[in-house]
Coordinates of C-alpha atoms and ligand atoms in Angstrom, one line a residue:
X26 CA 0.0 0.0 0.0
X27 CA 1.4 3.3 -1.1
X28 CA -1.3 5.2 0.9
X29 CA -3.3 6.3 -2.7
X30 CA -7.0 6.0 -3.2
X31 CA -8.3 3.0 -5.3
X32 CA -11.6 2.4 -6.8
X33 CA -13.4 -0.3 -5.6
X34 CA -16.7 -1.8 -6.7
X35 CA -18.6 -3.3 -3.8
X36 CA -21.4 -5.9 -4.4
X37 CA -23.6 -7.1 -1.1
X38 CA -26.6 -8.7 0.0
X39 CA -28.3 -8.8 3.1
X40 CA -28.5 -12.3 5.1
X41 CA -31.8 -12.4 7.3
X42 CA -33.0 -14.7 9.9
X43 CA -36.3 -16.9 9.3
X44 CA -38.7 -13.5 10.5
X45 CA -36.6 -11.3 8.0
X46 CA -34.6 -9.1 10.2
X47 CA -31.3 -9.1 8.4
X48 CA -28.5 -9.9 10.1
X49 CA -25.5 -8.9 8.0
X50 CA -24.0 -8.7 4.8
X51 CA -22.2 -10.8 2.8
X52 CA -21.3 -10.1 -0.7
X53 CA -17.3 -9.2 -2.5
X54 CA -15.7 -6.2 -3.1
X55 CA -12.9 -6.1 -6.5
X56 CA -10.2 -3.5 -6.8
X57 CA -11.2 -1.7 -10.7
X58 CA -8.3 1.2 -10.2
X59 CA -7.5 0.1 -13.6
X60 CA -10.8 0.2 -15.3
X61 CA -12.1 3.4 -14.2
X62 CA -8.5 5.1 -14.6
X63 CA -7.1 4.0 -17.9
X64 CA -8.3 4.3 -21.2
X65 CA -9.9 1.1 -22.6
X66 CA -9.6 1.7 -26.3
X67 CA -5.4 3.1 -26.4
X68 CA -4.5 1.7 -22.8
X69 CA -3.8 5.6 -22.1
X70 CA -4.9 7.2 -18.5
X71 CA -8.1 8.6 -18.9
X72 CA -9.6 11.8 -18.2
X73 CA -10.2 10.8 -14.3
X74 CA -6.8 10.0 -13.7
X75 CA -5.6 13.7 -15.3
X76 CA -8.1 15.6 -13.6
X77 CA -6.9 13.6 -10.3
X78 CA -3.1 14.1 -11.1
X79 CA -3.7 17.6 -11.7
X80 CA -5.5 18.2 -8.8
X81 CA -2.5 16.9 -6.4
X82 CA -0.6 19.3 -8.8
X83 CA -3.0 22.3 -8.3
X84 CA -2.9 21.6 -4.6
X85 CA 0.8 21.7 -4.1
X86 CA 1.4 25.0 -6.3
X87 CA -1.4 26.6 -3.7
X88 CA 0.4 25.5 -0.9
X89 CA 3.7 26.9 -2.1
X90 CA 2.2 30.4 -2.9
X91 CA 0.4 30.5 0.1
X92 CA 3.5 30.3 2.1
X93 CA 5.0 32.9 0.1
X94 CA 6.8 30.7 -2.1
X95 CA 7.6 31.8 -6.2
X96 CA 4.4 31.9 -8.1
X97 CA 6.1 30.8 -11.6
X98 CA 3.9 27.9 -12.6
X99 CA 4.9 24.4 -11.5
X100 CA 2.7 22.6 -14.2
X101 CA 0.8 22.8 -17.4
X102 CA -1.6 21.5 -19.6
X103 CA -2.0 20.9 -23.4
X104 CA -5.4 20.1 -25.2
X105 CA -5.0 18.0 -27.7
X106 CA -7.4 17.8 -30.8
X107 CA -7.0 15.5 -34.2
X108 CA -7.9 17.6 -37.2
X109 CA -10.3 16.1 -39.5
X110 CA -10.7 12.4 -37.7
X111 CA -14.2 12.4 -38.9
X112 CA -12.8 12.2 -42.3
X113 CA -10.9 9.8 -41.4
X114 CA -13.4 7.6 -39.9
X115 CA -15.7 8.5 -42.8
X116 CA -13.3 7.3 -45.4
X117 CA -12.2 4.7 -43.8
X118 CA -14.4 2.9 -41.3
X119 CA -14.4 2.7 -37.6
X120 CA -12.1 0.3 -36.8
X121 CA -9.3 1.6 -38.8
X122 CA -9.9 5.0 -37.2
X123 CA -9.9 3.3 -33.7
X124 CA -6.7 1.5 -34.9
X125 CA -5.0 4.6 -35.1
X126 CA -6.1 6.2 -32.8
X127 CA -4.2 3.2 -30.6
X128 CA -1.3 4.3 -32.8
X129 CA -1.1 7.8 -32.1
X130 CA -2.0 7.1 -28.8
X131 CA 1.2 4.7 -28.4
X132 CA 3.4 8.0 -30.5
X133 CA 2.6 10.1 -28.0
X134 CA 3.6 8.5 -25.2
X135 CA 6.9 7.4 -26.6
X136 CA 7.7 11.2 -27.5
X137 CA 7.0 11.8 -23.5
X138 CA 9.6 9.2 -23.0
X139 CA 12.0 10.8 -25.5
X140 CA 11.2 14.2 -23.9
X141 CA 12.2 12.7 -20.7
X142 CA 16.2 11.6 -21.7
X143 CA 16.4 15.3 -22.8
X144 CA 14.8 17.3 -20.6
X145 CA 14.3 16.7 -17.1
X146 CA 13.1 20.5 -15.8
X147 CA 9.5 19.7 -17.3
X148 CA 8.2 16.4 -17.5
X149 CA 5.5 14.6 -19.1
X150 CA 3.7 13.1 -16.1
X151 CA 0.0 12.1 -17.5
X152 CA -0.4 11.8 -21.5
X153 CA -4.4 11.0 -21.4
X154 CA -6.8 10.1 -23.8
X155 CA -10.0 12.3 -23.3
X156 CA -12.3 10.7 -25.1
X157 CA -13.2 10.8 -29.4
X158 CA -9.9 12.4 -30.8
X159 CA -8.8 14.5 -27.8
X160 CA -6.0 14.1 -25.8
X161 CA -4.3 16.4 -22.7
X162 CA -1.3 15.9 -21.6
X163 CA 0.0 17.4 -17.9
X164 CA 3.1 18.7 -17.5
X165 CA 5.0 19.1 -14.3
X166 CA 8.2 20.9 -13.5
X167 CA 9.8 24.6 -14.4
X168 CA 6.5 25.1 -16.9
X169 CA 7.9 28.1 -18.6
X170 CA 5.8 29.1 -21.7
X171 CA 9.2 28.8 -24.0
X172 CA 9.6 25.0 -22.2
X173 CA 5.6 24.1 -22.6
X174 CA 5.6 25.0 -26.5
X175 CA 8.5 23.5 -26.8
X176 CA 6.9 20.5 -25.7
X177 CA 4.1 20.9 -27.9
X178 CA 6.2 21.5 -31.1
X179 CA 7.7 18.2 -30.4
X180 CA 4.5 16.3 -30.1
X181 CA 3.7 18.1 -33.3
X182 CA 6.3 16.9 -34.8
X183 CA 6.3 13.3 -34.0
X184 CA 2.2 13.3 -34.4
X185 CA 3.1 14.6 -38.6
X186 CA 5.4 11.5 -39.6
X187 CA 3.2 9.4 -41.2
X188 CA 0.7 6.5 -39.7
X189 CA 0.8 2.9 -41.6
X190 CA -2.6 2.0 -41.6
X191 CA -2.8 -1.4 -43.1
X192 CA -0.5 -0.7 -45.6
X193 CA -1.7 2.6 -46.2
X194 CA -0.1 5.9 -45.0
X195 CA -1.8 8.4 -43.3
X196 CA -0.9 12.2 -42.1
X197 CA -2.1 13.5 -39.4
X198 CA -1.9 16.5 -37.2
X199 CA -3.4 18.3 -34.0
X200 CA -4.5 21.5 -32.8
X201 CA -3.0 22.5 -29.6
X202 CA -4.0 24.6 -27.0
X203 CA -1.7 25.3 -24.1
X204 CA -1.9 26.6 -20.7
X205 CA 0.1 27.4 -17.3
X206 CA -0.9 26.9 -13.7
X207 CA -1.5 30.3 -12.1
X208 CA -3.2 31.4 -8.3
X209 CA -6.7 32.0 -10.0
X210 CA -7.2 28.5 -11.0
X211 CA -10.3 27.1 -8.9
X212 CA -10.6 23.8 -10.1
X213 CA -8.5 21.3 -12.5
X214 CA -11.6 21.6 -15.1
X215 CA -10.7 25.7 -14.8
X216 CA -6.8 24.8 -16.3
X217 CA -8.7 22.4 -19.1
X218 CA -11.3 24.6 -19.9
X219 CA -8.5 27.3 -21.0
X220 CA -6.7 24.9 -22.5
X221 CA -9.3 23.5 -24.5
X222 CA -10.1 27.0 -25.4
X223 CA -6.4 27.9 -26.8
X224 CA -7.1 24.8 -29.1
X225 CA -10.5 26.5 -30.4
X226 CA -9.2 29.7 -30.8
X227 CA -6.5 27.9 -32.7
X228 CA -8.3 26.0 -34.9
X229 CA -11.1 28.7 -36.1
X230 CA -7.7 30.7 -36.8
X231 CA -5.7 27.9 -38.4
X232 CA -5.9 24.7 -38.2
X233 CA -3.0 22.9 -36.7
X234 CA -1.2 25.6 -34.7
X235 CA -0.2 25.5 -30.6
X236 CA -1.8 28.4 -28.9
X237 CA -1.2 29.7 -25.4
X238 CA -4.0 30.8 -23.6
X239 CA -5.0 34.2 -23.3
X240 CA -7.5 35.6 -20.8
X241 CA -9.0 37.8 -24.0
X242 CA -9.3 35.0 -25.3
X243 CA -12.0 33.5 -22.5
X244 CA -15.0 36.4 -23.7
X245 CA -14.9 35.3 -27.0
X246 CA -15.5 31.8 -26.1
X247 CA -17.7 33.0 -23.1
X248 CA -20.0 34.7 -25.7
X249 CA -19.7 32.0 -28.6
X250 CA -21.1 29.3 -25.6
X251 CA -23.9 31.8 -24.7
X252 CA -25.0 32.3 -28.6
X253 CA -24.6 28.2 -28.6
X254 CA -27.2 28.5 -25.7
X255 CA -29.2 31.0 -27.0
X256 CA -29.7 29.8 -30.5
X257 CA -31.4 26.5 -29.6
X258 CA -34.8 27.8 -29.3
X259 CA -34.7 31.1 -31.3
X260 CA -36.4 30.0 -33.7
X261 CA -39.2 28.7 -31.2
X262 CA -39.0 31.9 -29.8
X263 CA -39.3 33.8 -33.1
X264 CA -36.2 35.9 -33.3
X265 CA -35.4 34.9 -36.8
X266 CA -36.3 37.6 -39.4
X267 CA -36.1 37.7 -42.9
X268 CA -34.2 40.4 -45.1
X269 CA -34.6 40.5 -49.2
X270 CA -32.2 41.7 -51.0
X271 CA -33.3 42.9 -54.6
X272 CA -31.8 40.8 -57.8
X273 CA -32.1 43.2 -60.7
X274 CA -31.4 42.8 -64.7
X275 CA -28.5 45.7 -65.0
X276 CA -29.4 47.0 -68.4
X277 CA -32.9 47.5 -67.1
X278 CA -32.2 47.9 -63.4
X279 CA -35.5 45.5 -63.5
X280 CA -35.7 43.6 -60.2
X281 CA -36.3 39.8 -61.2
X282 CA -35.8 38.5 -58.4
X283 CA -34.5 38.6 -54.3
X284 CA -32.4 37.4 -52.2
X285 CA -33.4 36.0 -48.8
X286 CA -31.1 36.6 -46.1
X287 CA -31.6 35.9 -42.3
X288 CA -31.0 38.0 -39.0
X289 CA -31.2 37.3 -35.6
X290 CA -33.1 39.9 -33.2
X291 CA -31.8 38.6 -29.7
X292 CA -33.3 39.5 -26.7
X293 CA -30.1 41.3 -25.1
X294 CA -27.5 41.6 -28.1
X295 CA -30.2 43.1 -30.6
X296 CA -29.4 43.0 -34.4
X297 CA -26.8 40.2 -35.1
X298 CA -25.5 39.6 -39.0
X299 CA -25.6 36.1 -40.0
X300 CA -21.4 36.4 -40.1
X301 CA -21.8 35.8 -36.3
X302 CA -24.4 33.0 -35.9
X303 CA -24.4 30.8 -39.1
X304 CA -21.0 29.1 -37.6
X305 CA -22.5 28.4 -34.4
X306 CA -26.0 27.2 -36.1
X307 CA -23.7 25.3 -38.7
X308 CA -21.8 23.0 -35.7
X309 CA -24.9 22.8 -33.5
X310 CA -27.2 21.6 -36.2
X311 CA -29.7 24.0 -35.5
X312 CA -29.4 26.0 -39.1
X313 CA -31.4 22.7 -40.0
X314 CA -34.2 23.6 -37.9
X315 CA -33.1 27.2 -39.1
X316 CA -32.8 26.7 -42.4
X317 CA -36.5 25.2 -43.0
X318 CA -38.3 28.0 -41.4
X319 CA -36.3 30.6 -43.3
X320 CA -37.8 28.4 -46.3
X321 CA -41.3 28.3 -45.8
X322 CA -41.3 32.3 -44.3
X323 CA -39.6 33.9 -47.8
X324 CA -42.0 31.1 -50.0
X325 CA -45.1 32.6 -48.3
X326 CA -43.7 36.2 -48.4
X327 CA -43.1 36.0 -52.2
X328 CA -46.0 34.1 -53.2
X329 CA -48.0 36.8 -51.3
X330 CA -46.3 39.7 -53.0
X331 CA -46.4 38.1 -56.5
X332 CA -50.1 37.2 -55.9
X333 CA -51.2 41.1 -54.6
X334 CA -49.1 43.0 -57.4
X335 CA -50.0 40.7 -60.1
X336 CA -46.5 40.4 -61.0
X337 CA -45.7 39.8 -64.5
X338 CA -43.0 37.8 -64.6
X339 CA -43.4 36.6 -60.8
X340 CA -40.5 38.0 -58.7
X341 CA -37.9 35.1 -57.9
X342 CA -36.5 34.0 -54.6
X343 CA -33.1 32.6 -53.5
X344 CA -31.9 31.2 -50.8
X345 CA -28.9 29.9 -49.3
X346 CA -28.1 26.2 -48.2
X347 CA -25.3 25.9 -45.9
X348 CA -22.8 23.1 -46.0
X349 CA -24.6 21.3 -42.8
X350 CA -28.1 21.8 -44.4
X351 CA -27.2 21.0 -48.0
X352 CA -25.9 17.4 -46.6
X353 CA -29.1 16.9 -44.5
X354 CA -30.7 13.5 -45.6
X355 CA -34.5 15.0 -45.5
X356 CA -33.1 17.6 -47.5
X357 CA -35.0 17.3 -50.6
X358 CA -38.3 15.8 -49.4
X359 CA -38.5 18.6 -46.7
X360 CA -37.9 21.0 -49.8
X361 CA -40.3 19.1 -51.9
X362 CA -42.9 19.1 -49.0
X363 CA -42.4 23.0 -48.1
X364 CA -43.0 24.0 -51.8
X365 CA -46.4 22.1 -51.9
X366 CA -47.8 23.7 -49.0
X367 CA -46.8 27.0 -49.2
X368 CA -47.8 26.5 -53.0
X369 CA -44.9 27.7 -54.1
X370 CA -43.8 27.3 -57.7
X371 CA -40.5 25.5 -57.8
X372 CA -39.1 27.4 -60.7
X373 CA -39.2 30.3 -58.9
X374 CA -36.9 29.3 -56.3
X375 CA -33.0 29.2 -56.7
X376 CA -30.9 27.5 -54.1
X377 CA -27.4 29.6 -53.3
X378 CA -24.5 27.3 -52.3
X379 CA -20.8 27.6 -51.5
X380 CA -17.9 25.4 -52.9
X381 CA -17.2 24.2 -49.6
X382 CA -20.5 22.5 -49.4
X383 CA -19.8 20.1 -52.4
X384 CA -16.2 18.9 -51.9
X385 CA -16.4 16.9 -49.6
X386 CA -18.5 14.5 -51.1
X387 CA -18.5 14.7 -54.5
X388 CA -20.7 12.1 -54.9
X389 CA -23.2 12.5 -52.9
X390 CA -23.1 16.3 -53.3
X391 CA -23.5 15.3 -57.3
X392 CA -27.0 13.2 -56.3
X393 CA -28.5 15.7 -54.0
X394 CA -28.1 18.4 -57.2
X395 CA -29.4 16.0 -59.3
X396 CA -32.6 15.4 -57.1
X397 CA -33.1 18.7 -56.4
X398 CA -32.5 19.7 -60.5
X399 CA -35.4 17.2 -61.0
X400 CA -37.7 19.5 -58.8
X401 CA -37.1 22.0 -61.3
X402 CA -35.7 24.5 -58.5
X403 CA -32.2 26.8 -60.1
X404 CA -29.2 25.9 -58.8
X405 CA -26.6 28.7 -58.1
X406 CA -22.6 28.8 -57.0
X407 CA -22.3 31.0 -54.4
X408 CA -18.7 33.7 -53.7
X409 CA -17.7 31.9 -57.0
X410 CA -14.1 32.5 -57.1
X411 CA -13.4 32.3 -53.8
X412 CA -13.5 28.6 -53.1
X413 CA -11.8 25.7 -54.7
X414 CA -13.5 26.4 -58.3
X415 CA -12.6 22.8 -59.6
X416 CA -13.7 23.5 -63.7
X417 CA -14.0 19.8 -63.6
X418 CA -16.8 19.9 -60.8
X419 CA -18.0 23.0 -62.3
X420 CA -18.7 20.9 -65.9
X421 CA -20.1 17.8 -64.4
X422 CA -22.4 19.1 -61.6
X423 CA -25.4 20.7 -62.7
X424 CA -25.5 24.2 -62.0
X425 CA -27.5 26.9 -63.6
X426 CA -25.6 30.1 -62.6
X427 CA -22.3 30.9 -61.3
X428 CA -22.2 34.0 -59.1
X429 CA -19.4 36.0 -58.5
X430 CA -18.4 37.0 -55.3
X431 CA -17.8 40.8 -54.2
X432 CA -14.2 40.5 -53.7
X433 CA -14.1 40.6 -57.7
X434 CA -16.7 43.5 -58.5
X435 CA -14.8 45.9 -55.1
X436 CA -11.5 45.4 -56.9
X437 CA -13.1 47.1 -60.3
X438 CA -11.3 49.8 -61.0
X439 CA -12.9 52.4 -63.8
X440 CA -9.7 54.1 -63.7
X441 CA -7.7 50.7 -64.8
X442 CA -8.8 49.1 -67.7
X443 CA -7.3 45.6 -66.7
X444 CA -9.1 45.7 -63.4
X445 CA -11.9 43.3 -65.5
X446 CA -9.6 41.3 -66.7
X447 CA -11.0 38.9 -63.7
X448 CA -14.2 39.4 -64.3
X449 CA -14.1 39.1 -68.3
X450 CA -12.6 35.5 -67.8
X451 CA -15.2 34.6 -65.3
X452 CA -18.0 35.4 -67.8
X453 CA -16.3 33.7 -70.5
X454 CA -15.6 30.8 -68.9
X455 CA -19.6 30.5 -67.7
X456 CA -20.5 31.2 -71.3
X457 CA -18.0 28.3 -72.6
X458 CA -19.5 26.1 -69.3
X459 CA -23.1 27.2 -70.3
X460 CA -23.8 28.9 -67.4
X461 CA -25.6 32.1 -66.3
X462 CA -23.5 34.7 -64.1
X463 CA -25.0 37.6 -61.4
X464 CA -22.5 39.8 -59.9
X465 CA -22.9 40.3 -56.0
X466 CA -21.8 43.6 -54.2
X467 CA -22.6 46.6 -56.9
X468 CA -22.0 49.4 -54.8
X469 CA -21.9 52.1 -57.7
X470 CA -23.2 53.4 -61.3
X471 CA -19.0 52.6 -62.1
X472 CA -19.6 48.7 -61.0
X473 CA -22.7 48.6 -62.8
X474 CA -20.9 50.2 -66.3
X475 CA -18.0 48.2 -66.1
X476 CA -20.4 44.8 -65.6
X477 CA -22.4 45.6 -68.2
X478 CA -20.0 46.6 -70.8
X479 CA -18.3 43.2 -70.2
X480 CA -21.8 41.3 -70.9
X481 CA -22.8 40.2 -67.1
X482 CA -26.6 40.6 -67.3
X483 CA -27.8 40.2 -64.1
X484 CA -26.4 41.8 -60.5
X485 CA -27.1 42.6 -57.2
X486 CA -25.4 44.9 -54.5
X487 CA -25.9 48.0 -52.2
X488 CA -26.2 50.3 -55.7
X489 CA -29.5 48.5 -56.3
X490 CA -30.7 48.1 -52.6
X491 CA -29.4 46.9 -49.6
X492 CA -31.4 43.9 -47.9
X493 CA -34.3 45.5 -46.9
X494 CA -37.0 44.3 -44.3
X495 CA -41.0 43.1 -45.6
X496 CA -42.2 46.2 -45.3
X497 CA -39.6 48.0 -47.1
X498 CA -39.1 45.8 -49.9
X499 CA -43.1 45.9 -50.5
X500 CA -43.0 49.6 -50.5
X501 CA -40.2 49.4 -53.4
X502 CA -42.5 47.2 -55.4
X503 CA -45.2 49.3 -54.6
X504 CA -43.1 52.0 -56.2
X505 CA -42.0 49.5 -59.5
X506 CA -42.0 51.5 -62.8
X507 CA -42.0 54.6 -61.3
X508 CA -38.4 54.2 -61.5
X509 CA -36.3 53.3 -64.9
X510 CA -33.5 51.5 -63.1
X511 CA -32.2 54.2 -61.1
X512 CA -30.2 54.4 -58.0
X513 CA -32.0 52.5 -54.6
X514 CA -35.1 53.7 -53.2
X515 CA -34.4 55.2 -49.4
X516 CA -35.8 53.0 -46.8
X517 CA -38.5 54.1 -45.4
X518 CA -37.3 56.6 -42.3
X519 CA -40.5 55.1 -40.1
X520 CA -39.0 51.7 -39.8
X521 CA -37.1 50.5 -36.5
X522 CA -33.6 51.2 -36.8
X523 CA -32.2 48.0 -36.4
X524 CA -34.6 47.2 -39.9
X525 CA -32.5 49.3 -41.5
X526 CA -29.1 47.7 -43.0
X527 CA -26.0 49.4 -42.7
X528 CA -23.5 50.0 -45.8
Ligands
C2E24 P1 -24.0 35.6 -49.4 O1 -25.1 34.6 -49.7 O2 -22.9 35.7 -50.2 O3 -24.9 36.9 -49.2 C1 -24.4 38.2 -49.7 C2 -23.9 39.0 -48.6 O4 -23.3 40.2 -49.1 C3 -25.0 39.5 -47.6 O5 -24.5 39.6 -46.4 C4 -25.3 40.9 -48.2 O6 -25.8 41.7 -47.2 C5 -23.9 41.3 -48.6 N1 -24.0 42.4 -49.6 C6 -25.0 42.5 -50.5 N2 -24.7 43.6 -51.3 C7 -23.5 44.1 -50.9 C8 -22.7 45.2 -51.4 O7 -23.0 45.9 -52.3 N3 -21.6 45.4 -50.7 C9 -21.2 44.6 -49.7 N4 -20.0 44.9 -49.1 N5 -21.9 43.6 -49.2 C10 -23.1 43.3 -49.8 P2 -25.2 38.9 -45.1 O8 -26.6 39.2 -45.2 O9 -24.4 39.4 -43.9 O10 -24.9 37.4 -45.3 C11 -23.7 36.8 -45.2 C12 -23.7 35.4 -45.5 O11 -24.5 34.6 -44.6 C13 -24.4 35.1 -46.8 O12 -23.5 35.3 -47.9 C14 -24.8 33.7 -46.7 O13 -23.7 32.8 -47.0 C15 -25.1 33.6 -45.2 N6 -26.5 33.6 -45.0 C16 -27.3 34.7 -44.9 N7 -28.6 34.3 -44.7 C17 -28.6 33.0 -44.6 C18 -29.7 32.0 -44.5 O14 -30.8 32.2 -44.3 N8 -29.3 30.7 -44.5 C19 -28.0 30.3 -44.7 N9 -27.7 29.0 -44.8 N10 -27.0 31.2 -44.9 C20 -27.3 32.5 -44.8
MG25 MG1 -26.0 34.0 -51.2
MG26 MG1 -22.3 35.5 -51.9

């Protein structure tokens, strides 16, 4: 006995005499240190033993500053996370992806062993597995940030040579995030919390760096977890509201069709842009949930404008599919369904998506087009230009309109002829690819010129309108024809100020 704490499962029953009064009990009791400490899958400690490890840690650095001792930090901890596992796992299987999870498991541990020989001022003292693809690892000794990186560089390192997986090699790579004990640590989960936050900030940033933690760093994620709260019954709560954003023909400066576009009124941070909360709506599913009341709201809206002004022909609508919605497997039936109950005519309706939400599986992205081609809804590339814009992708899948992105029309220049140059090889190439092309961000009578004189028909930007709530958008088609294509209508000054868009 070496006077530490073991976990013991204890099973008993009572024995009774013949009237039932029990008279003691009698069962076994097994020592299962190892089972609730270790990691089954890669044999690692698991997240008990870490948090207990660091706890003795925690506890000793307190007592040493509370006698007055030196407060440089004693230990630290990385978070460790495995980018793009899922892909791995996806591609393939489970078991391979458990297998090498056992092999990086084993890596890591032998580069705390190598550490070891070297260095002895900082040691590796638990490497744990966390659970899924995450590791920590806790560090005790002189934890100077320049010693704790250094660490974490290593790990790098040794984590990037290549995994044989039957036969086959595989990279892989982590995001770290780092931190070092200080006084205002309450709790081990305080230390892993910051760490784990190091590694988010990280990996929004770019994927596959160490970070050291930051105490700026904790409102961000304080207010990214609150909007995760938050957004899980918005829509229940009705704080989605729809913009439109006017589609116009730019010889005419006609509006054919809208744009639908989505903000979120919340109940303390007022007006947010969907910049801030599509991310958070994209990794907590809820843009699903979002995504199909956005739907039914602009069908209803423009099949009630097109139905009072007699609109000849009917104003279009498009909307944006996210990556996450787009590979929703109710996808098309929920479209399908929405479309016959708001009675919505599907040729109308033109679904905006990015690059990144057809890459990953071409395949499957290629079916879903397919399916929802045979509805007879358009099918248009969003920010074209900014993505991957595979021309082999762009030839085989079957879109209908390619739509350049605003980086390309702010970077016209009517002083510089060759400024578009860019734009004049987009449009040919969609003409070659039999495509249709809309510009997005027109912001002057100059970007309009230019786009028209190098033959893109159709365009849409602040010039036209901005996005523009119900009621303003039905007082500009109230106004149609009273205008020949000329610069935006005002907004109406009587609408709430947070209706109103800002350039
Ligand atoms: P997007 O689909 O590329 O939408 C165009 C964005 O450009 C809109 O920003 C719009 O307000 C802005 N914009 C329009 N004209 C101009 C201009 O002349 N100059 C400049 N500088 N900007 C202009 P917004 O509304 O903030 O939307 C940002 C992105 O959020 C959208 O990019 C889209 O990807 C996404 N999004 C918006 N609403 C929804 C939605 O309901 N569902 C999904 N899945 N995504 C949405
Ligand atoms: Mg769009
Ligand atoms: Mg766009």
């Amino acid at each position: 006995m070496d006077g530490s704490s073991r976990w013991m499962s204890c099973h008993a029953i009572t024995t009774r005499d013949p009237t039932g009064k029990p008279l003691r009990m009698a069962g076994s009791q097994a020592d299962i240190t190892e089972e609730k400490t270790l990691d089954v899958l890669t044999g690692l400690p698991n997240r008990l033993l870490l948090i207990s490890q660091l706890e003795i840690a925690a506890g000793e650095f307190a007592c040493r500053v509370a006698q007055g001792g030196s407060p440089s930090p004693t230990h630290a901890v990385l978070f460790l996370d495995l980018n793009d596992f899922k892909t791995i796992n996806d591609t393939f299987g489970h078991i391979a992806g458990d297998r090498l999870l056992c092999l990086i498991g084993a890596r890591l541990k032998a580069t705390g062993l190598q550490w070891a020989e070297q260095q002895t001022s900082l040691v590796a003292s638990v490497i744990a597995r966390m659970g899924g693809d995450e590791f920590a690892v806790l560090l005790e000794g002189a934890a100077t940030s320049t010693a704790v990186l250094a660490f974490a560089q290593k790990l790098q390192e040794n984590i990037e040579e290549p995994f044989d997986l039957d036969g086959l090699s595989v990279h892989c790579a982590f995001s770290i995030g780092a931190t070092l004990a200080s006084e205002f640590h309450r709790t081990p989960e305080d230390m892993l919390r910051e760490a784990d936050i190091a590694m988010y900030t990280g990996k929004v940033e770019n994927r596959g760096r160490i970070v050291l933690f930051d105490p700026a760093m904790r409102d961000v994620a304080s207010q990214q977890f609150e909007l995760q709260n938050d957004i899980r019954t918005a829509v229940a709560k009705g704080e989605f509201t729809l913009v439109f954003q006017p589609q116009v023909e730019l010889t005419t400066g006609r509006m054919y069709g809208v744009e639908s576009l989505i903000r979120w009124i919340h109940p303390t941070r007022g007006l947010l842009q969907p910049d801030v909360f599509i991310p958070i709506a994209e990794k907590t599913g809820v843009i699903v949930e979002i995504g199909a009341w956005m739907l039914r709201e602009a069908c209803l809206q423009i099949r009630s404008w097109n139905l009072e002004f007699f609109r000849d022909p009917p104003l279009e609508l498009s909307v944006n599919l996210s990556p996450r919605e787009f590979k929703q497997k109710n996808l098309v039936s929920g479209i399908v369904r929405t479309l016959s109950e708001t009675d919505f005519a599907p040729r109308l309706l033109h679904f905006e998506l990015t690059e990144g939400a057809l890459f990953e599986d071409i395949a499957s992205a290629r079916l879903t087009l397919n399916a929802l081609k045979e509805i007879g809804v358009g099918l248009d590339l969003d920010d074209f230009g900014t993505g991957y814009s595979s021309l082999k992708y762009l030839r085989e899948l079957p879109f209908d309109t390619l739509k350049i992105d605003k980086y390309f029309i702010a970077s016209l220049d009517p002083q510089q002829a060759s400024s578009g140059e860019l734009v004049r090889a987009i449009i040919n190439m969609a003409d070659v690819l039999g495509l249709e092309v809309i510009a997005e961000g027109i912001e002057s009578n100059a970007h309009r010129t230019t786009l028209r004189a190098l033959g893109c028909r159709f365009g849409q930007g602040y010039y036209f309108g901005k996005p523009l709530n119900a009621d303003a958008l039905h007082h500009m088609l109230m106004c149609e024809g009273s205008d020949e294509g000329g610069p935006p209508l005002p907004v109406p000054a009587e609408l709430p100020k947070h209706f109103q868009e800002q350039v």
